[in-house]
CSV table of C-alpha atoms in Angstrom, one decimal:
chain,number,residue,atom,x,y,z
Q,23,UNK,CA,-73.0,26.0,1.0
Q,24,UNK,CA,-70.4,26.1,3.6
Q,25,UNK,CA,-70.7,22.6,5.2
Q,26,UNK,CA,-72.5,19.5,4.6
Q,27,UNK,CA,-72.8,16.8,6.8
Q,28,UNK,CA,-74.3,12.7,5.8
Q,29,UNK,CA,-76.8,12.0,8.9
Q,30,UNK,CA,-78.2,8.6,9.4
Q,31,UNK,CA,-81.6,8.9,7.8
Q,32,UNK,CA,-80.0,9.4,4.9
Q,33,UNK,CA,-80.6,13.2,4.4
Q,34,UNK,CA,-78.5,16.2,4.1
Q,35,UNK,CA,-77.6,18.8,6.8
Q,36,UNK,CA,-76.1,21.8,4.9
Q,37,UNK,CA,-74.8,25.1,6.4
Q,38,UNK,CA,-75.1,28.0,4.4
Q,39,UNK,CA,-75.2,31.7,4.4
Q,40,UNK,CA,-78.6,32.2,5.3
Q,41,UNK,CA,-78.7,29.2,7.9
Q,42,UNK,CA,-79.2,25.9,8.1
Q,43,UNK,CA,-81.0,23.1,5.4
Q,44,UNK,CA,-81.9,20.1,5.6
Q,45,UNK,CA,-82.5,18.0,1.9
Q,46,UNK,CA,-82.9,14.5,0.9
Q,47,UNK,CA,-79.8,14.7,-1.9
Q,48,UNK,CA,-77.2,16.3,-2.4
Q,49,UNK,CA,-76.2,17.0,-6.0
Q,50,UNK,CA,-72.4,18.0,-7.0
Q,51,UNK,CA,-72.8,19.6,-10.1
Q,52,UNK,CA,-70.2,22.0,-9.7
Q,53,UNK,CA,-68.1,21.8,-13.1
Q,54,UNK,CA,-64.1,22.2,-12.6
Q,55,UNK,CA,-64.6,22.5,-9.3
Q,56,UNK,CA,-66.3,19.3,-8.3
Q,57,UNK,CA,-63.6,17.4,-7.0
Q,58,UNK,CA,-62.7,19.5,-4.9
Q,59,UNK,CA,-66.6,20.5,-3.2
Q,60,UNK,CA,-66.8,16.4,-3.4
Q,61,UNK,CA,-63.7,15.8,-0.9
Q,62,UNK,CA,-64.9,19.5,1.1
Q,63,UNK,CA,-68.2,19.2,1.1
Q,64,UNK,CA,-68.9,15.3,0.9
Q,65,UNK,CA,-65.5,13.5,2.0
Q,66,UNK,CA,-65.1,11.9,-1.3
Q,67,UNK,CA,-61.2,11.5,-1.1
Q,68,UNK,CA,-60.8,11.5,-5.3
Q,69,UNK,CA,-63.5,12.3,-7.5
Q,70,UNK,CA,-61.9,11.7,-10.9
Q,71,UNK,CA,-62.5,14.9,-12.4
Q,72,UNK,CA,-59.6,17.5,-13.1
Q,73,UNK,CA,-59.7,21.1,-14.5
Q,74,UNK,CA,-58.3,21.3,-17.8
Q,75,UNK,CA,-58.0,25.0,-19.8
Q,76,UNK,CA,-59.0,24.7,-23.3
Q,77,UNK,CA,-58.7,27.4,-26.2
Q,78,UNK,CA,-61.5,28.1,-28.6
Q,79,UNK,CA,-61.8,30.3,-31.4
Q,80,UNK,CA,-64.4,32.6,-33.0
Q,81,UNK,CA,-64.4,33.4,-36.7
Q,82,UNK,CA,-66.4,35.9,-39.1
Q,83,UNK,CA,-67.3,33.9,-42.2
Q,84,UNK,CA,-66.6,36.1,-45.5
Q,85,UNK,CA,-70.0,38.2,-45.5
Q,86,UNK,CA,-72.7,37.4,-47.4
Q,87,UNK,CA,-72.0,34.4,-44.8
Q,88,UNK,CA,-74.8,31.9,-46.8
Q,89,UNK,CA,-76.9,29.9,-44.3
Q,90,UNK,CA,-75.4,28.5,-40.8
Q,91,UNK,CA,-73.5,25.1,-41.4
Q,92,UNK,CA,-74.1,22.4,-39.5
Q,93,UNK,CA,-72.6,21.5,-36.0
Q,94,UNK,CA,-68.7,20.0,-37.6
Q,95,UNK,CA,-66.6,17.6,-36.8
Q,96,UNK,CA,-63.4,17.3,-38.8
Q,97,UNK,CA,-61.2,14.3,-37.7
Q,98,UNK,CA,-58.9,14.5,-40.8
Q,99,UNK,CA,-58.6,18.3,-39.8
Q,100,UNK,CA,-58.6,17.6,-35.7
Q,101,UNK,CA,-61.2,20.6,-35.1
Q,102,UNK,CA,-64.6,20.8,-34.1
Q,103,UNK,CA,-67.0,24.0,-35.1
Q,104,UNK,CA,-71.1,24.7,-34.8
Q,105,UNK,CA,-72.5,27.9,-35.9
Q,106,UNK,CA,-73.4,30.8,-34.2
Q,107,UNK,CA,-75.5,33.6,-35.4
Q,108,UNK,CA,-74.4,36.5,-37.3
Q,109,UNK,CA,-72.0,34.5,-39.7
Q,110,UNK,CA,-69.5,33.5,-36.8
Q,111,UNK,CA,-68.5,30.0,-36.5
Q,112,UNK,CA,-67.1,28.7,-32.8
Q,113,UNK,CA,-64.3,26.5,-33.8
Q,114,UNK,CA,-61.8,24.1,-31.4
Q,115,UNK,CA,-59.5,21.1,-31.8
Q,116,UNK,CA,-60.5,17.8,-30.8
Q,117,UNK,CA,-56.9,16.6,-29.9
Q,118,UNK,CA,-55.5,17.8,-26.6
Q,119,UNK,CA,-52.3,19.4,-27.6
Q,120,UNK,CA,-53.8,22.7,-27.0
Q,121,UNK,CA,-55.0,21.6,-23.1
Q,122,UNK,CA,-53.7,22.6,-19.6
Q,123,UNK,CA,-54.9,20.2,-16.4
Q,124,UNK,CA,-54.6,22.6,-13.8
Q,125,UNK,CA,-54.0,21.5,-10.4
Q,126,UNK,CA,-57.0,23.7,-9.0
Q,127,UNK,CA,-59.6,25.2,-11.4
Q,128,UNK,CA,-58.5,28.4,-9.4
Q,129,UNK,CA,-55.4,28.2,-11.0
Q,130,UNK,CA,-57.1,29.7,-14.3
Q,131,UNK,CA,-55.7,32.2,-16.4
Q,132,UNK,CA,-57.0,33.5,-19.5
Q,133,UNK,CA,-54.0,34.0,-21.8
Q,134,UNK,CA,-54.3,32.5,-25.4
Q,135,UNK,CA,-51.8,31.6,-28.2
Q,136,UNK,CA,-51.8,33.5,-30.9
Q,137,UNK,CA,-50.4,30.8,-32.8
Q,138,UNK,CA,-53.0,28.6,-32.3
Q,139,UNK,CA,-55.3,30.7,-33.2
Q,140,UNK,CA,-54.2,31.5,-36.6
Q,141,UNK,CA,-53.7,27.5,-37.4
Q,142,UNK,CA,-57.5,26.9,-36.5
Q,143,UNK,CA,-58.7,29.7,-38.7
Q,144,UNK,CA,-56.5,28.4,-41.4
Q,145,UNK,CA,-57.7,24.6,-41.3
Q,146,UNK,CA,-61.1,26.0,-41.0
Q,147,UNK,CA,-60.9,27.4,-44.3
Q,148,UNK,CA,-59.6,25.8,-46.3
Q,149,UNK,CA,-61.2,22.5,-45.8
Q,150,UNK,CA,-64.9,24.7,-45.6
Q,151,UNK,CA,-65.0,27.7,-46.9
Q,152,UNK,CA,-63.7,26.7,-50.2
Q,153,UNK,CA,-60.0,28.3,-49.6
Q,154,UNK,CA,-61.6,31.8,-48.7
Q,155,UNK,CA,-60.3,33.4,-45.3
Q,156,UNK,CA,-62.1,33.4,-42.3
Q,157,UNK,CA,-61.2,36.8,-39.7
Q,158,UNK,CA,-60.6,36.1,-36.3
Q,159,UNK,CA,-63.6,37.5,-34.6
Q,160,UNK,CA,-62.5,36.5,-31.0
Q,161,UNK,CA,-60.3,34.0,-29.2
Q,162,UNK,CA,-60.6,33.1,-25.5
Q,163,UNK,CA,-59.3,30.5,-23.3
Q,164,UNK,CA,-62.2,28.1,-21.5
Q,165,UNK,CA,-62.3,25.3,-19.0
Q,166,UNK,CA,-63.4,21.9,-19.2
Q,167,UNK,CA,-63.7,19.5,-16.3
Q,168,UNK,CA,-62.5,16.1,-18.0
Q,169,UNK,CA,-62.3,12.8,-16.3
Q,170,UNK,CA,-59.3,10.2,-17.4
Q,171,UNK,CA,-61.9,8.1,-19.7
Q,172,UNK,CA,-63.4,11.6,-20.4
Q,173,UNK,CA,-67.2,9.9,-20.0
Q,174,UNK,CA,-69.8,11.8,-17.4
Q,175,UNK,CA,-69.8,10.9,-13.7
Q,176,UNK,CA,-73.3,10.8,-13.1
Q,177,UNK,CA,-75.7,8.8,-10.7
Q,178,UNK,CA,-75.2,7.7,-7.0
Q,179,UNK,CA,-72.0,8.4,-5.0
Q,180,UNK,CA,-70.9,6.3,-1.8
Q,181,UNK,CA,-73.1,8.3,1.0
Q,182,UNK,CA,-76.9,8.0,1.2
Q,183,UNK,CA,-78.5,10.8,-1.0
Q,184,UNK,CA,-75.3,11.8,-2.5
Q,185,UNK,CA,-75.2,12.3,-6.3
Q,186,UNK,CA,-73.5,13.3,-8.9
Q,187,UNK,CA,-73.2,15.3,-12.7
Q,188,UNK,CA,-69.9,15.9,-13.4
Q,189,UNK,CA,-67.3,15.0,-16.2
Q,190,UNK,CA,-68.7,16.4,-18.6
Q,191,UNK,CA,-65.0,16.7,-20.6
Q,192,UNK,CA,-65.9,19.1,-23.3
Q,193,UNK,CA,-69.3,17.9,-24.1
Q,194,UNK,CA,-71.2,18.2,-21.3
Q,195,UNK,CA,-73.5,21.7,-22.1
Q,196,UNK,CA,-75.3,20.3,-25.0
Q,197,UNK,CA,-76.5,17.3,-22.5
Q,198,UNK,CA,-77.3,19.5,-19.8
Q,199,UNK,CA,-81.4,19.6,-20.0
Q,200,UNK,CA,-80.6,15.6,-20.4
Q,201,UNK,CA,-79.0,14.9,-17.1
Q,202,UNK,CA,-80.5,17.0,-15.1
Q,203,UNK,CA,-83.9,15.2,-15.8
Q,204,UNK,CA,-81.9,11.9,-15.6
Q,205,UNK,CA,-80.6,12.7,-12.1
Q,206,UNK,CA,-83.8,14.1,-11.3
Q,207,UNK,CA,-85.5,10.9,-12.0
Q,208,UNK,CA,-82.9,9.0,-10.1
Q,209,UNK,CA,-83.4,10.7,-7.1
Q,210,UNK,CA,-87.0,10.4,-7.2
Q,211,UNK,CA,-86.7,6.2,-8.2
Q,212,UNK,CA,-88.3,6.9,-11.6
Q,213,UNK,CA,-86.5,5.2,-14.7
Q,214,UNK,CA,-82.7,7.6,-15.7
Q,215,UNK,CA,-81.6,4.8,-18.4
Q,216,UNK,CA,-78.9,7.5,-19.8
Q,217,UNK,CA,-77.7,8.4,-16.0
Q,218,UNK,CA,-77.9,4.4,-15.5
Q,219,UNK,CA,-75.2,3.4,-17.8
Q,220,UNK,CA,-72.4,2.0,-15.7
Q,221,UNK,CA,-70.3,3.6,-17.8
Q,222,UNK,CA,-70.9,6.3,-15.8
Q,223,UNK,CA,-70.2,5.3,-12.2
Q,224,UNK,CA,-68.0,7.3,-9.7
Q,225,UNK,CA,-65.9,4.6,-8.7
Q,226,UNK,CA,-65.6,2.5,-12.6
Q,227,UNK,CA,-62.5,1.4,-13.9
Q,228,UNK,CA,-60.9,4.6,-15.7
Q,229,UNK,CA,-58.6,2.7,-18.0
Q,230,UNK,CA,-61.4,2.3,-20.5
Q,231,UNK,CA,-61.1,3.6,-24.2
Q,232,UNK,CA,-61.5,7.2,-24.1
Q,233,UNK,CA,-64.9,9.0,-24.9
Q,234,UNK,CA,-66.2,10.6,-28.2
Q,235,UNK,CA,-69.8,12.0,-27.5
């Protein structure tokens, strides 16, 4: 989509590639990059949602591997992990000292510290695999888009037929068949009571405790 322009009735008059559309909503949806299709696309001057790069880590548990454990999260060891198959385990912290906000999720690079790396596959370890060693299968940078209270944006915006699902700040995948039924419903005035929180309203008051979903 190129353009997008609010018209009285309430509908949608985008500009793309292949011509012109007309819809009844618009849904911004668009990740690290929603604030800025929000203020290009749909004038919203500051949607509160940043790009933020991220690290994560893949490690081969010692073969014979045993069955997948269950989706982790360690607060005493500040690192989240959920299996994957094949004996690998995705593993991340929770705290932020390992995060970049980026000015423009264009701004992206995919360089990784090494150091962090070998901390995570160390904590890992020895508070689950009984003190064995874990090898680092992989290690690659991602990006999150993260809001200050780090809670979803989802719901109505301030134009007529303009919505949003955004924020998701780290958790957002596993919620993704969620909210898109949620906004779905919205849109078409059936009951969204997840979407509906106000806790998830475009223009709410940021300086809120921050999220743990």
């Amino acid at each position: 989509v190129h353009s997008a322009k609010s018209t009285e009735g309430g509908t949608w008059r985008l500009m793309t590639p292949r011509g012109p559309l007309s819809a009844g909503a618009l849904v911004i949806a668009a990740g690290p990059w929603a604030s800025r299709v929000a203020r290009e696309l749909a004038g919203v001057p500051d949607l509160r949602v940043r790009p933020r790069k991220v690290q994560v880590l893949l490690l081969q548990r010692p073969l014979p591997a045993g069955p997948d454990h269950a989706t982790i999260v360690d607060v005493a060891g500040d690192f989240y992990s959920r299996a994957l198959p094949g004996g690998v385990s995705h593993v991340g912290f929770l705290s932020p000292f390992d995060q970049t906000d980026l000015a423009d999720a264009d701004d992206f690079d995919e360089s990784v510290r090494a150091d962090l790396a070998r901390l995570l596959a160390r904590r890992f370890a020895a508070r689950h695999l009984s003190g064995g060693r874990a090898h680092v299968f992989g290690h690659r940078p991602a990006m999150y888009e993260v809001t200050p209270d780090e809670n979803f944006i989802l719901g109505p915006g301030p134009a007529p037929g303009l919505w949003f699902a955004t924020g998701g700040s780290g958790h957002g995948f596993k919620f993704g068949p969620l909210i898109g039924r949620e906004i779905a419903n919205q849109i078409l005035g059936q009951p969204a009571p997840f979407a509906s929180d106000p806790a998830f309203r475009w223009d709410r008051d940021f300086r809120g405790p921050r999220a743990f979903v």
